[in-house]
Coordinates of C-alpha atoms in Angstrom, one line a residue:
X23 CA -8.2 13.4 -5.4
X24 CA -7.9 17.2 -5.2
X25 CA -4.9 17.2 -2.9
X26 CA -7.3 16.5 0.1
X27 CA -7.8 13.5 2.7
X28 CA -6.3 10.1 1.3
X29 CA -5.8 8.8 -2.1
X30 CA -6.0 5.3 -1.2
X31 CA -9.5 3.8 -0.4
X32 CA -10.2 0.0 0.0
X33 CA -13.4 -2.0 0.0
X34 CA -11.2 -5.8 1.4
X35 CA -13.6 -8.6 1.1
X36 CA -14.3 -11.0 4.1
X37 CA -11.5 -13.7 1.9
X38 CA -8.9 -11.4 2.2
X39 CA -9.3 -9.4 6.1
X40 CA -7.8 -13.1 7.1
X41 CA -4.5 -12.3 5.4
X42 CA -4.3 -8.7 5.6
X43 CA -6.3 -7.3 8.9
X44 CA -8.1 -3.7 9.3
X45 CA -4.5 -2.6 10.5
X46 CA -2.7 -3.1 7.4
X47 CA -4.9 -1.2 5.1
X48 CA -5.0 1.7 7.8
X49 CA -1.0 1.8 7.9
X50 CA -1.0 1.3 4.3
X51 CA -2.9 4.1 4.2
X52 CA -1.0 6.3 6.4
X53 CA 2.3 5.3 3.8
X54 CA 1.3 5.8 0.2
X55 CA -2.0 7.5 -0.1
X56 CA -1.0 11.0 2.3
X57 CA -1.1 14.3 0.4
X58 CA 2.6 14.4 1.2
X59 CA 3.7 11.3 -0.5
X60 CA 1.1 11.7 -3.3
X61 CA 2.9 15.0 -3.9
X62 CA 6.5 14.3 -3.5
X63 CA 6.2 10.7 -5.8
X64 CA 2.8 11.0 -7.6
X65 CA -0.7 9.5 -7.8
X66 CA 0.9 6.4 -10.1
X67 CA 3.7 5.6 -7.6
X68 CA 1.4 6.0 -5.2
X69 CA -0.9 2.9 -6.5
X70 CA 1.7 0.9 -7.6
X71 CA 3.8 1.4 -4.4
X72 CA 0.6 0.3 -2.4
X73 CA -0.3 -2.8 -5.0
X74 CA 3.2 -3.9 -4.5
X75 CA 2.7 -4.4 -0.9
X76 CA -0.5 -6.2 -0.9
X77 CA 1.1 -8.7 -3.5
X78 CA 4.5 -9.2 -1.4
X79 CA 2.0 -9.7 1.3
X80 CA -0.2 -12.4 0.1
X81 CA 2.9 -13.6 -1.8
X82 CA 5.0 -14.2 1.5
X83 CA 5.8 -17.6 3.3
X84 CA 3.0 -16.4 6.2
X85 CA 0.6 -14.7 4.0
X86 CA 0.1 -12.6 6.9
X87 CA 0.6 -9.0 7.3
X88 CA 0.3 -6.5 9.3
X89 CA 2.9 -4.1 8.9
X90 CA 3.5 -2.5 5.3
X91 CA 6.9 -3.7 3.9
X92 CA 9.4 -1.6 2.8
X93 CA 9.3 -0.5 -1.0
X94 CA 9.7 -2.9 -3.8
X95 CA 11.6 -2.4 -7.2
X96 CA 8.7 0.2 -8.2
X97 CA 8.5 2.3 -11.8
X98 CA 10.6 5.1 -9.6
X99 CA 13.5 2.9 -8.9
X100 CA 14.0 1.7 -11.9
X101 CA 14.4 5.1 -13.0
X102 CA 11.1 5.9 -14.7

């Protein structure tokens, strides 16, 4: 990573853009993979925090996103 550009890169598959459009990776992007949150919560948290989200996504009654949902009951709020 070397504390430049974006920690977060994904390669979707066709299967999946249905579910979770170009928009969603871009704005999940922009939330957990900046140097600034990278920095401030670290490169684990940073994965985790962004895994979370796809799940809930694909997990949800519409299995539709395109907005990022808020942050999930990660490693960092349970206190580790």
């Amino acid at each position: 990573f070397g504390g430049k550009g974006n920690v977060l890169n994904f390669n979707v598959g066709e299967g999946v853009k249905f579910a979770l459009p170009n928009v969603f990776w871009t704005r999940l992007q922009a939330k957990y993979g900046t140097t600034f949150y990278v920095r401030d919560n670290g490169i684990d948290l940073s994965i985790t925090n962004a895994i979370e989200a796809i799940v809930s996504c694909l997990r949800s009654e519409e299995q539709y996103c395109v907005n990022v949902p808020d942050e999930g009951q990660s490693m960092k709020s349970l206190g580790m």
